[in-house]
Amino acid sequence: MLREVLRIGSRRWYSYKSVRRPGQPAVSSNVELEQNQKPKQTSDTHAKSNGNLTKQLAAKIQATGPITVAEYMREVLTNPHGGYYMNRDVFGRAGDFITSPEISQIFGELVGVWLMNEWQKLGSPSPFQLIELGPGRGTLARDVLKVISKFKSGAQFSMHMVEISPYLSQAQAQRFCYKYEILPEEEQLQHYQTGTTATGTQVFWHRRLEDVPVGFSLVLAHEFFDALPVHKLQLINGKWQEVLIDVDINSTTADFRYVMSKAQTPVSNLFKPLPQEQRSSLEYSLEAERHVGLLAERLEQHGGIALIMDYGHFGDKTDTFRGFKQHALHEPLLAPGTADLTADVDFRHLKHVAETRAHIHCCGPVQQGDFMRSMQGEVRLEQLLMHALPENQSIIRSGYEMLTDAKQMGSRFKFLAMFPGVLAAHLNKYPVAGFG
Ligand SMILES: C[S@@+](CC[C@H](N)C(=O)[O-])C[C@H]1O[C@@H](n2cnc3c(N)ncnc32)[C@H](O)[C@@H]1O
């Protein structure tokens, strides 16, 4: 208990990702790399790989022309050499941002209770798989695992982490595994790392959702979809056109800038706005569409539940692509690889894809604060406070407030649940907790 309290205590000074942007228009003129904005590198290795990433992106653009914002975002976040997530811990005080599971254990506990409650309502199917997309430091998985081990009453389950970062996959294993092993390259088939928790549960790490075995699954995605690449589109003279990224090379640096595509791009051609689309400028994530489509097909064919938790909107925001560095906003085209890149999740799009790609019953999105309150978060808070040292009580309380207060994370973060469509009548009779 003390460890948990101190753990929360050491986190409360961190900031989460805000929505305010650094005041950059959607299509900008040249972006100057000013002296006082130059990135502070954390180590020589990072400086070198990030410098290489800038060169690599600049060279690609010079050779083949401007690239999409999605390609830029993908390279900056997940390039095997200089990608932001690939080789270091980016969370917490020494990192760039803090996420809900890292702020308070109450978050993961309530998510775990919600999952187990819905699983029991479906008759406690066994075996099941716990899948997490983009588990970060593994804190949510660890807190959910604690709840599952109390509830599961003999059911068999395995854990499947979908994680692209070799560094973070080891951090996750160290958080909730008793032992783990990175598989030699030649043995890597559907998974690249395996582990075993202290209670004997098998854990597998996969690079892609497609590589996770099929079967009844409980799926979690917290701040995963906001890290997926977005295309930026604008409606000009009745046609959707794509915003691209170009580069100006001078002797010392590569200055990236936004430009409008001269002709239709594959994505601007393919893009079909949802009915009643009002916006003339928007962000469109093919990768988010692909992941939700896959989840929908899996849930329909093999059963399960998915819970998507992220900051986002319901099809009304236009320009949310931004960088985040050392707990402050960062111009996304500056010093690629040194800052997180993110875009708000379009929940209307996700819900539409889930419901049209397969027979899926969606609940929400609801606001995080409402979800946590209706899952009796206050009761858990009072329990923790009862056992906490007096000097830690205000820290525990402020962590909970940060997660639930509408002015902080309570309204910006949203929860969307997906169930197989055949359960719709059952779920109307026994309503889904937290989504009332
Ligand atoms: C913003 S972090 C969220 C971490 C964690 N869920 C949390 O809330 O603390 C995004 C996570 O997704 C992973 N990730 C990003 N893009 C990915 C991709 N295309 N495939 C798999 N994992 C990815 C990152 O490495 C990281 O673990």
Short mmCIF file of C-alpha atoms and ligand atoms in Angstrom, two decimals:
data_model
loop_
_atom_site.label_atom_id
_atom_site.label_comp_id
_atom_site.label_asym_id
_atom_site.label_seq_id
_atom_site.Cartn_x
_atom_site.Cartn_y
_atom_site.Cartn_z
CA MET A 1 0.00 0.00 0.00
CA LEU A 2 2.72 2.45 1.00
CA ARG A 3 4.53 1.79 -2.27
CA GLU A 4 1.35 2.52 -4.19
CA VAL A 5 0.80 5.76 -2.31
CA LEU A 6 4.34 6.91 -2.88
CA ARG A 7 4.06 5.91 -6.50
CA ILE A 8 1.11 8.23 -6.94
CA GLY A 9 2.89 10.88 -4.92
CA SER A 10 5.84 10.98 -7.23
CA ARG A 11 3.61 11.60 -10.22
CA ARG A 12 1.40 14.48 -9.39
CA TRP A 13 3.62 17.21 -10.79
CA TYR A 14 3.48 15.86 -14.30
CA SER A 15 1.21 17.35 -16.91
CA TYR A 16 -0.98 15.48 -19.34
CA LYS A 17 -1.32 16.39 -23.01
CA SER A 18 -3.24 19.62 -23.39
CA VAL A 19 -5.36 20.53 -26.40
CA ARG A 20 -3.90 24.00 -26.92
CA ARG A 21 -1.62 24.16 -29.94
CA PRO A 22 1.43 26.31 -30.51
CA GLY A 23 -0.50 28.64 -32.82
CA GLN A 24 0.54 27.12 -36.12
CA PRO A 25 -1.89 27.51 -39.03
CA ALA A 26 -2.94 24.31 -40.81
CA VAL A 27 -0.92 25.23 -43.88
CA SER A 28 2.01 27.31 -42.79
CA SER A 29 4.77 29.17 -44.47
CA ASN A 30 8.31 28.02 -43.79
CA VAL A 31 8.91 26.96 -40.17
CA GLU A 32 12.08 28.58 -38.84
CA LEU A 33 14.20 26.60 -36.40
CA GLU A 34 14.90 29.43 -33.96
CA GLN A 35 17.83 29.26 -31.58
CA ASN A 36 15.69 29.15 -28.43
CA GLN A 37 13.47 26.41 -29.82
CA LYS A 38 16.29 24.03 -30.63
CA PRO A 39 15.71 20.66 -29.03
CA LYS A 40 17.64 19.73 -25.92
CA GLN A 41 18.94 16.22 -26.55
CA THR A 42 18.91 13.78 -23.67
CA SER A 43 21.97 11.86 -24.87
CA ASP A 44 24.46 11.71 -27.70
CA THR A 45 22.77 8.58 -29.05
CA HIS A 46 19.40 10.29 -29.25
CA ALA A 47 20.91 13.42 -30.76
CA LYS A 48 22.58 11.31 -33.43
CA SER A 49 19.57 9.16 -34.29
CA ASN A 50 17.23 12.17 -34.31
CA GLY A 51 19.66 14.06 -36.54
CA ASN A 52 19.72 11.04 -38.83
CA LEU A 53 15.93 10.93 -38.86
CA THR A 54 15.76 14.58 -39.92
CA LYS A 55 18.28 13.87 -42.70
CA GLN A 56 16.43 10.73 -43.76
CA LEU A 57 13.08 12.53 -43.97
CA ALA A 58 14.62 15.49 -45.78
CA ALA A 59 16.39 13.20 -48.26
CA LYS A 60 13.18 11.27 -48.96
CA ILE A 61 11.24 14.49 -49.61
CA GLN A 62 13.99 15.84 -51.86
CA ALA A 63 14.08 12.62 -53.85
CA THR A 64 10.38 11.88 -54.24
CA GLY A 65 8.53 15.07 -53.29
CA PRO A 66 6.42 16.13 -50.28
CA ILE A 67 5.16 13.37 -47.97
CA THR A 68 1.81 13.05 -46.21
CA VAL A 69 1.42 14.14 -42.58
CA ALA A 70 0.63 10.47 -41.83
CA GLU A 71 3.95 9.29 -43.27
CA TYR A 72 5.80 11.99 -41.35
CA MET A 73 4.01 11.05 -38.10
CA ARG A 74 4.67 7.32 -38.59
CA GLU A 75 8.38 7.85 -39.23
CA VAL A 76 8.80 10.31 -36.38
CA LEU A 77 7.09 8.04 -33.84
CA THR A 78 8.07 4.54 -34.92
CA ASN A 79 11.11 4.64 -37.22
CA PRO A 80 13.26 1.75 -35.90
CA HIS A 81 16.30 4.01 -35.49
CA GLY A 82 15.27 7.52 -34.47
CA GLY A 83 11.53 7.00 -33.75
CA TYR A 84 10.27 8.78 -30.65
CA TYR A 85 8.81 5.68 -28.96
CA MET A 86 11.44 3.20 -30.01
CA ASN A 87 14.43 3.57 -27.72
CA ARG A 88 13.53 5.29 -24.45
CA ASP A 89 11.02 5.93 -21.70
CA VAL A 90 9.02 9.02 -22.66
CA PHE A 91 6.62 9.08 -19.70
CA GLY A 92 6.65 10.81 -16.34
CA ARG A 93 8.61 13.68 -14.82
CA ALA A 94 11.77 13.08 -16.84
CA GLY A 95 9.76 12.42 -20.00
CA ASP A 96 7.28 14.46 -21.96
CA PHE A 97 3.80 13.66 -20.63
CA ILE A 98 1.80 11.64 -18.13
CA THR A 99 -1.14 9.33 -18.82
CA SER A 100 -4.12 8.38 -16.63
CA PRO A 101 -2.89 4.93 -15.50
CA GLU A 102 0.34 6.60 -14.36
CA ILE A 103 -1.52 9.25 -12.33
CA SER A 104 -3.56 6.97 -10.07
CA GLN A 105 -3.95 3.24 -9.56
CA ILE A 106 -7.71 3.90 -9.30
CA PHE A 107 -7.85 4.28 -13.08
CA GLY A 108 -6.55 0.78 -13.88
CA GLU A 109 -8.50 -0.78 -11.04
CA LEU A 110 -11.81 0.64 -12.29
CA VAL A 111 -11.03 -0.45 -15.85
CA GLY A 112 -10.23 -3.94 -14.54
CA VAL A 113 -13.45 -4.10 -12.51
CA TRP A 114 -15.44 -2.92 -15.55
CA LEU A 115 -13.85 -5.60 -17.78
CA MET A 116 -14.44 -8.39 -15.29
CA ASN A 117 -18.01 -7.28 -14.61
CA GLU A 118 -18.89 -7.33 -18.32
CA TRP A 119 -17.04 -10.62 -18.81
CA GLN A 120 -19.03 -12.23 -15.98
CA LYS A 121 -22.29 -10.91 -17.49
CA LEU A 122 -21.37 -12.84 -20.66
CA GLY A 123 -21.04 -16.05 -18.64
CA SER A 124 -17.28 -15.80 -17.81
CA PRO A 125 -16.06 -17.41 -21.06
CA SER A 126 -12.82 -19.36 -20.60
CA PRO A 127 -10.17 -19.35 -21.89
CA PHE A 128 -9.90 -15.66 -22.79
CA GLN A 129 -7.17 -13.32 -23.97
CA LEU A 130 -6.37 -9.95 -22.44
CA ILE A 131 -5.07 -7.78 -25.30
CA GLU A 132 -3.64 -4.31 -24.83
CA LEU A 133 -2.76 -2.04 -27.74
CA GLY A 134 0.19 0.28 -27.00
CA PRO A 135 0.76 -0.53 -23.30
CA GLY A 136 3.42 2.16 -22.64
CA ARG A 137 5.12 1.36 -19.33
CA GLY A 138 2.69 -1.49 -18.66
CA THR A 139 1.04 0.21 -15.69
CA LEU A 140 -2.56 -0.24 -16.88
CA ALA A 141 -1.94 -3.93 -17.67
CA ARG A 142 -0.40 -4.46 -14.25
CA ASP A 143 -3.32 -2.81 -12.40
CA VAL A 144 -5.90 -4.69 -14.51
CA LEU A 145 -4.02 -7.94 -13.91
CA LYS A 146 -4.33 -7.44 -10.14
CA VAL A 147 -8.12 -7.15 -10.51
CA ILE A 148 -8.36 -10.13 -12.90
CA SER A 149 -6.49 -12.37 -10.49
CA LYS A 150 -9.16 -11.59 -7.84
CA PHE A 151 -12.15 -12.16 -10.17
CA LYS A 152 -11.28 -14.88 -12.61
CA SER A 153 -12.04 -17.83 -10.32
CA GLY A 154 -10.21 -20.54 -12.25
CA ALA A 155 -10.69 -19.20 -15.80
CA GLN A 156 -7.67 -19.59 -18.08
CA PHE A 157 -6.30 -16.53 -19.84
CA SER A 158 -3.22 -15.30 -21.66
CA MET A 159 -1.98 -11.74 -22.18
CA HIS A 160 -1.12 -10.20 -25.55
CA MET A 161 0.65 -6.86 -25.74
CA VAL A 162 0.65 -5.14 -29.15
CA GLU A 163 3.74 -2.97 -28.90
CA ILE A 164 6.01 -1.67 -31.63
CA SER A 165 8.76 -0.36 -29.34
CA PRO A 166 11.47 -2.85 -28.31
CA TYR A 167 12.43 -0.57 -25.42
CA LEU A 168 8.89 -0.22 -24.04
CA SER A 169 8.11 -3.92 -24.46
CA GLN A 170 10.96 -4.68 -22.04
CA ALA A 171 9.77 -1.98 -19.64
CA GLN A 172 6.32 -3.64 -19.70
CA ALA A 173 7.78 -7.08 -19.01
CA GLN A 174 9.75 -5.69 -16.10
CA ARG A 175 6.56 -4.16 -14.68
CA PHE A 176 4.39 -7.26 -14.53
CA CYS A 177 6.43 -10.35 -15.41
CA TYR A 178 8.34 -12.62 -13.12
CA LYS A 179 10.54 -13.62 -16.06
CA TYR A 180 10.66 -12.79 -19.77
CA GLU A 181 12.62 -13.62 -22.88
CA ILE A 182 13.27 -11.77 -26.13
CA LEU A 183 13.12 -14.31 -28.94
CA PRO A 184 16.00 -14.60 -31.43
CA GLU A 185 15.18 -12.94 -34.75
CA GLU A 186 14.94 -16.29 -36.58
CA GLU A 187 12.37 -17.64 -34.08
CA GLN A 188 10.10 -14.61 -34.23
CA LEU A 189 6.85 -15.58 -35.88
CA GLN A 190 3.70 -14.06 -34.49
CA HIS A 191 5.38 -12.74 -31.34
CA TYR A 192 8.85 -11.42 -30.53
CA GLN A 193 8.93 -11.61 -26.73
CA THR A 194 7.34 -13.89 -24.14
CA GLY A 195 7.00 -13.68 -20.38
CA THR A 196 5.30 -15.17 -17.35
CA THR A 197 3.63 -13.21 -14.55
CA ALA A 198 4.14 -14.01 -10.88
CA THR A 199 0.82 -15.91 -10.93
CA GLY A 200 1.88 -17.99 -13.96
CA THR A 201 -0.02 -16.20 -16.75
CA GLN A 202 1.70 -16.40 -20.15
CA VAL A 203 2.37 -13.03 -21.85
CA PHE A 204 3.15 -12.53 -25.56
CA TRP A 205 4.37 -9.40 -27.33
CA HIS A 206 3.28 -8.77 -30.93
CA ARG A 207 4.19 -6.01 -33.34
CA ARG A 208 0.76 -5.92 -34.98
CA LEU A 209 -2.82 -6.68 -33.94
CA GLU A 210 -3.01 -9.08 -36.92
CA ASP A 211 -0.40 -11.27 -35.20
CA VAL A 212 -2.47 -11.85 -32.04
CA PRO A 213 -4.17 -15.27 -32.10
CA VAL A 214 -7.94 -15.19 -32.53
CA GLY A 215 -10.21 -16.17 -29.64
CA PHE A 216 -12.52 -14.57 -27.09
CA SER A 217 -10.70 -11.37 -26.16
CA LEU A 218 -10.90 -8.48 -23.72
CA VAL A 219 -9.18 -5.62 -25.53
CA LEU A 220 -7.88 -2.37 -24.03
CA ALA A 221 -6.48 0.63 -25.89
CA HIS A 222 -5.49 3.61 -23.80
CA GLU A 223 -3.87 6.53 -25.63
CA PHE A 224 -3.05 4.20 -28.51
CA PHE A 225 -5.31 5.65 -31.21
CA ASP A 226 -4.02 9.20 -30.70
CA ALA A 227 -0.54 7.95 -31.66
CA LEU A 228 -1.72 6.53 -35.00
CA PRO A 229 -0.85 8.59 -38.08
CA VAL A 230 -3.41 11.04 -39.45
CA HIS A 231 -3.83 12.52 -42.92
CA LYS A 232 -4.83 16.18 -43.05
CA LEU A 233 -7.46 16.96 -45.67
CA GLN A 234 -9.08 20.18 -46.85
CA LEU A 235 -12.10 20.69 -49.06
CA ILE A 236 -11.12 23.11 -51.83
CA ASN A 237 -13.51 23.97 -54.66
CA GLY A 238 -15.60 20.91 -53.84
CA LYS A 239 -12.64 18.50 -53.86
CA TRP A 240 -10.79 16.98 -50.91
CA GLN A 241 -7.09 17.79 -51.11
CA GLU A 242 -4.29 16.72 -48.85
CA VAL A 243 -1.90 18.80 -46.77
CA LEU A 244 1.65 17.52 -47.27
CA ILE A 245 5.04 18.17 -45.70
CA ASP A 246 7.87 19.63 -47.74
CA VAL A 247 11.39 20.67 -46.78
CA ASP A 248 13.66 23.66 -47.31
CA ILE A 249 17.31 22.73 -47.06
CA ASN A 250 19.96 25.27 -46.12
CA SER A 251 23.52 24.71 -45.02
CA THR A 252 22.79 24.00 -41.34
CA THR A 253 19.34 22.60 -41.02
CA ALA A 254 16.30 21.12 -42.71
CA ASP A 255 13.19 23.23 -42.25
CA PHE A 256 9.99 21.26 -42.72
CA ARG A 257 6.83 23.09 -43.77
CA TYR A 258 3.25 22.34 -44.75
CA VAL A 259 2.21 22.62 -48.40
CA MET A 260 -1.04 21.83 -50.19
CA SER A 261 -0.92 18.93 -52.65
CA LYS A 262 -1.05 20.10 -56.25
CA ALA A 263 -3.07 17.11 -57.40
CA GLN A 264 -5.32 14.52 -55.78
CA THR A 265 -3.40 12.06 -53.57
CA PRO A 266 -4.37 8.37 -53.09
CA VAL A 267 -5.93 9.25 -49.72
CA SER A 268 -7.76 12.40 -50.86
CA ASN A 269 -9.20 10.29 -53.71
CA LEU A 270 -10.20 7.44 -51.42
CA PHE A 271 -11.63 9.59 -48.62
CA LYS A 272 -15.41 9.46 -48.25
CA PRO A 273 -16.79 11.95 -45.71
CA LEU A 274 -19.39 10.61 -43.30
CA PRO A 275 -23.00 11.66 -43.97
CA GLN A 276 -23.69 15.19 -42.66
CA GLU A 277 -19.99 16.08 -42.58
CA GLN A 278 -19.86 19.84 -41.92
CA ARG A 279 -16.11 20.38 -41.82
CA SER A 280 -14.01 21.60 -44.72
CA SER A 281 -10.77 20.71 -42.95
CA LEU A 282 -10.20 17.53 -40.95
CA GLU A 283 -7.83 14.79 -39.81
CA TYR A 284 -8.41 11.29 -41.12
CA SER A 285 -6.63 8.22 -39.76
CA LEU A 286 -6.51 5.22 -42.06
CA GLU A 287 -4.55 3.36 -39.39
CA ALA A 288 -7.26 3.99 -36.77
CA GLU A 289 -9.84 2.80 -39.31
CA ARG A 290 -7.82 -0.36 -39.96
CA HIS A 291 -7.41 -1.16 -36.24
CA VAL A 292 -11.09 -0.63 -35.39
CA GLY A 293 -12.12 -2.63 -38.46
CA LEU A 294 -9.92 -5.53 -37.34
CA LEU A 295 -11.24 -5.35 -33.79
CA ALA A 296 -14.83 -5.30 -35.06
CA GLU A 297 -14.27 -8.40 -37.23
CA ARG A 298 -12.57 -10.26 -34.38
CA LEU A 299 -15.30 -9.44 -31.86
CA GLU A 300 -18.02 -10.45 -34.28
CA GLN A 301 -16.35 -13.75 -35.25
CA HIS A 302 -14.70 -14.83 -31.99
CA GLY A 303 -16.45 -12.85 -29.27
CA GLY A 304 -15.12 -10.37 -26.77
CA ILE A 305 -15.22 -6.79 -25.56
CA ALA A 306 -13.08 -3.79 -26.53
CA LEU A 307 -12.63 -0.58 -24.55
CA ILE A 308 -11.04 2.38 -26.33
CA MET A 309 -9.94 5.22 -24.03
CA ASP A 310 -8.43 8.37 -25.45
CA TYR A 311 -8.81 12.09 -25.79
CA GLY A 312 -10.93 13.02 -28.71
CA HIS A 313 -14.04 14.53 -30.23
CA PHE A 314 -17.16 13.40 -32.03
CA GLY A 315 -16.38 14.55 -35.56
CA ASP A 316 -16.22 18.28 -34.88
CA LYS A 317 -12.54 19.20 -34.48
CA THR A 318 -10.45 20.25 -37.46
CA ASP A 319 -6.84 20.77 -36.52
CA THR A 320 -5.44 18.92 -33.49
CA PHE A 321 -2.11 17.54 -34.77
CA ARG A 322 0.50 18.68 -32.26
CA GLY A 323 3.77 17.87 -30.55
CA PHE A 324 4.42 17.43 -26.87
CA LYS A 325 7.78 17.74 -25.20
CA GLN A 326 8.88 18.07 -21.58
CA HIS A 327 5.26 18.68 -20.50
CA ALA A 328 4.73 21.56 -22.95
CA LEU A 329 3.36 21.94 -26.46
CA HIS A 330 5.91 21.60 -29.22
CA GLU A 331 5.76 22.55 -32.90
CA PRO A 332 5.39 19.13 -34.61
CA LEU A 333 7.68 19.93 -37.56
CA LEU A 334 10.63 20.92 -35.37
CA ALA A 335 13.38 18.42 -34.51
CA PRO A 336 11.45 15.27 -35.51
CA GLY A 337 11.89 12.35 -33.10
CA THR A 338 12.52 14.50 -30.03
CA ALA A 339 8.86 15.09 -29.14
CA ASP A 340 5.64 13.10 -29.05
CA LEU A 341 3.25 13.67 -31.96
CA THR A 342 -0.44 13.22 -31.43
CA ALA A 343 -3.88 14.02 -32.84
CA ASP A 344 -7.25 13.89 -31.11
CA VAL A 345 -9.19 10.71 -31.84
CA ASP A 346 -12.31 11.10 -33.97
CA PHE A 347 -14.75 8.88 -32.04
CA ARG A 348 -17.54 9.42 -34.56
CA HIS A 349 -15.31 7.89 -37.23
CA LEU A 350 -14.29 4.94 -34.98
CA LYS A 351 -17.90 4.22 -34.06
CA HIS A 352 -19.02 4.42 -37.69
CA VAL A 353 -16.28 1.99 -38.79
CA ALA A 354 -17.07 -0.45 -35.96
CA GLU A 355 -20.77 -0.46 -36.77
CA THR A 356 -20.43 -0.72 -40.53
CA ARG A 357 -17.46 -3.11 -40.83
CA ALA A 358 -19.14 -5.82 -38.74
CA HIS A 359 -22.21 -6.41 -36.59
CA ILE A 360 -21.02 -4.47 -33.52
CA HIS A 361 -22.88 -2.85 -30.65
CA CYS A 362 -21.10 0.32 -29.45
CA CYS A 363 -21.61 2.09 -26.14
CA GLY A 364 -20.48 5.70 -25.75
CA PRO A 365 -18.34 7.58 -26.12
CA VAL A 366 -18.78 8.83 -22.56
CA GLN A 367 -16.52 11.20 -20.69
CA GLN A 368 -13.80 9.71 -18.48
CA GLY A 369 -15.05 11.61 -15.39
CA ASP A 370 -18.57 10.21 -15.84
CA PHE A 371 -17.25 6.68 -16.41
CA MET A 372 -15.07 6.76 -13.29
CA ARG A 373 -17.79 8.24 -11.08
CA SER A 374 -20.39 5.74 -12.23
CA MET A 375 -17.89 2.93 -11.59
CA GLN A 376 -17.82 4.07 -7.94
CA GLY A 377 -14.42 5.73 -8.16
CA GLU A 378 -15.19 7.78 -5.01
CA VAL A 379 -15.67 4.57 -3.00
CA ARG A 380 -12.25 3.30 -4.06
CA LEU A 381 -10.76 6.73 -3.35
CA GLU A 382 -12.14 6.69 0.20
CA GLN A 383 -10.73 3.17 0.75
CA LEU A 384 -7.28 4.30 -0.36
CA LEU A 385 -7.47 7.42 1.78
CA MET A 386 -8.39 5.38 4.84
CA HIS A 387 -5.16 3.41 4.59
CA ALA A 388 -2.88 6.24 3.43
CA LEU A 389 -0.41 8.18 5.53
CA PRO A 390 -1.82 11.65 6.34
CA GLU A 391 0.90 13.38 4.32
CA ASN A 392 -0.08 11.41 1.20
CA GLN A 393 -3.82 11.97 1.34
CA SER A 394 -3.95 15.23 -0.60
CA ILE A 395 -1.78 13.66 -3.32
CA ILE A 396 -4.15 10.72 -3.73
CA ARG A 397 -7.13 13.02 -3.79
CA SER A 398 -5.59 15.39 -6.34
CA GLY A 399 -4.71 12.46 -8.62
CA TYR A 400 -8.34 11.33 -8.62
CA GLU A 401 -9.54 14.90 -9.20
CA MET A 402 -7.17 15.31 -12.13
CA LEU A 403 -8.67 12.23 -13.78
CA THR A 404 -12.31 13.12 -13.17
CA ASP A 405 -12.58 16.91 -13.06
CA ALA A 406 -14.23 18.22 -16.24
CA LYS A 407 -11.71 21.08 -16.37
CA GLN A 408 -8.79 18.68 -16.29
CA MET A 409 -8.91 15.17 -17.83
CA GLY A 410 -12.52 14.33 -16.93
CA SER A 411 -14.20 15.60 -20.09
CA ARG A 412 -11.44 15.60 -22.71
CA PHE A 413 -10.83 11.87 -22.33
CA LYS A 414 -13.56 9.57 -23.61
CA PHE A 415 -14.46 5.87 -23.39
CA LEU A 416 -15.97 3.86 -26.25
CA ALA A 417 -16.94 0.20 -25.72
CA MET A 418 -17.50 -2.38 -28.47
CA PHE A 419 -19.47 -5.64 -28.13
CA PRO A 420 -20.58 -8.25 -30.68
CA GLY A 421 -23.90 -7.08 -32.17
CA VAL A 422 -25.66 -10.33 -31.20
CA LEU A 423 -25.45 -9.15 -27.57
CA ALA A 424 -27.41 -5.93 -28.16
CA ALA A 425 -30.67 -7.20 -26.63
CA HIS A 426 -28.81 -8.75 -23.66
CA LEU A 427 -26.94 -5.48 -23.06
CA ASN A 428 -30.14 -3.46 -23.24
CA LYS A 429 -31.63 -5.74 -20.58
CA TYR A 430 -28.47 -5.68 -18.42
CA PRO A 431 -27.00 -2.25 -19.18
CA VAL A 432 -23.27 -1.82 -19.56
CA ALA A 433 -21.76 -0.35 -16.38
CA GLY A 434 -20.17 3.09 -16.68
CA PHE A 435 -22.06 4.02 -19.86
CA GLY A 436 -25.43 4.93 -18.31
C1 LIG B 1 0.87 7.49 -25.84
S1 LIG B 1 1.60 5.95 -25.50
C2 LIG B 1 0.34 5.28 -24.42
C3 LIG B 1 0.90 4.30 -23.44
C4 LIG B 1 -0.07 3.69 -22.43
N1 LIG B 1 -1.22 3.07 -23.04
C5 LIG B 1 -0.51 4.71 -21.40
O1 LIG B 1 -1.62 5.20 -21.50
O2 LIG B 1 0.30 5.03 -20.52
C6 LIG B 1 1.41 5.04 -27.02
C7 LIG B 1 1.85 3.59 -26.95
O3 LIG B 1 1.54 2.96 -28.20
C8 LIG B 1 2.72 2.37 -28.75
N2 LIG B 1 2.56 2.47 -30.22
C9 LIG B 1 2.54 3.59 -30.96
N3 LIG B 1 2.31 3.30 -32.25
C10 LIG B 1 2.17 1.95 -32.32
C11 LIG B 1 1.91 1.04 -33.39
N4 LIG B 1 1.74 1.46 -34.63
N5 LIG B 1 1.82 -0.26 -33.09
C12 LIG B 1 1.97 -0.70 -31.82
N6 LIG B 1 2.24 0.12 -30.77
C13 LIG B 1 2.34 1.43 -31.02
C14 LIG B 1 3.84 3.19 -28.17
O4 LIG B 1 5.09 2.55 -28.24
C15 LIG B 1 3.32 3.36 -26.74
O5 LIG B 1 3.51 2.21 -25.96
#
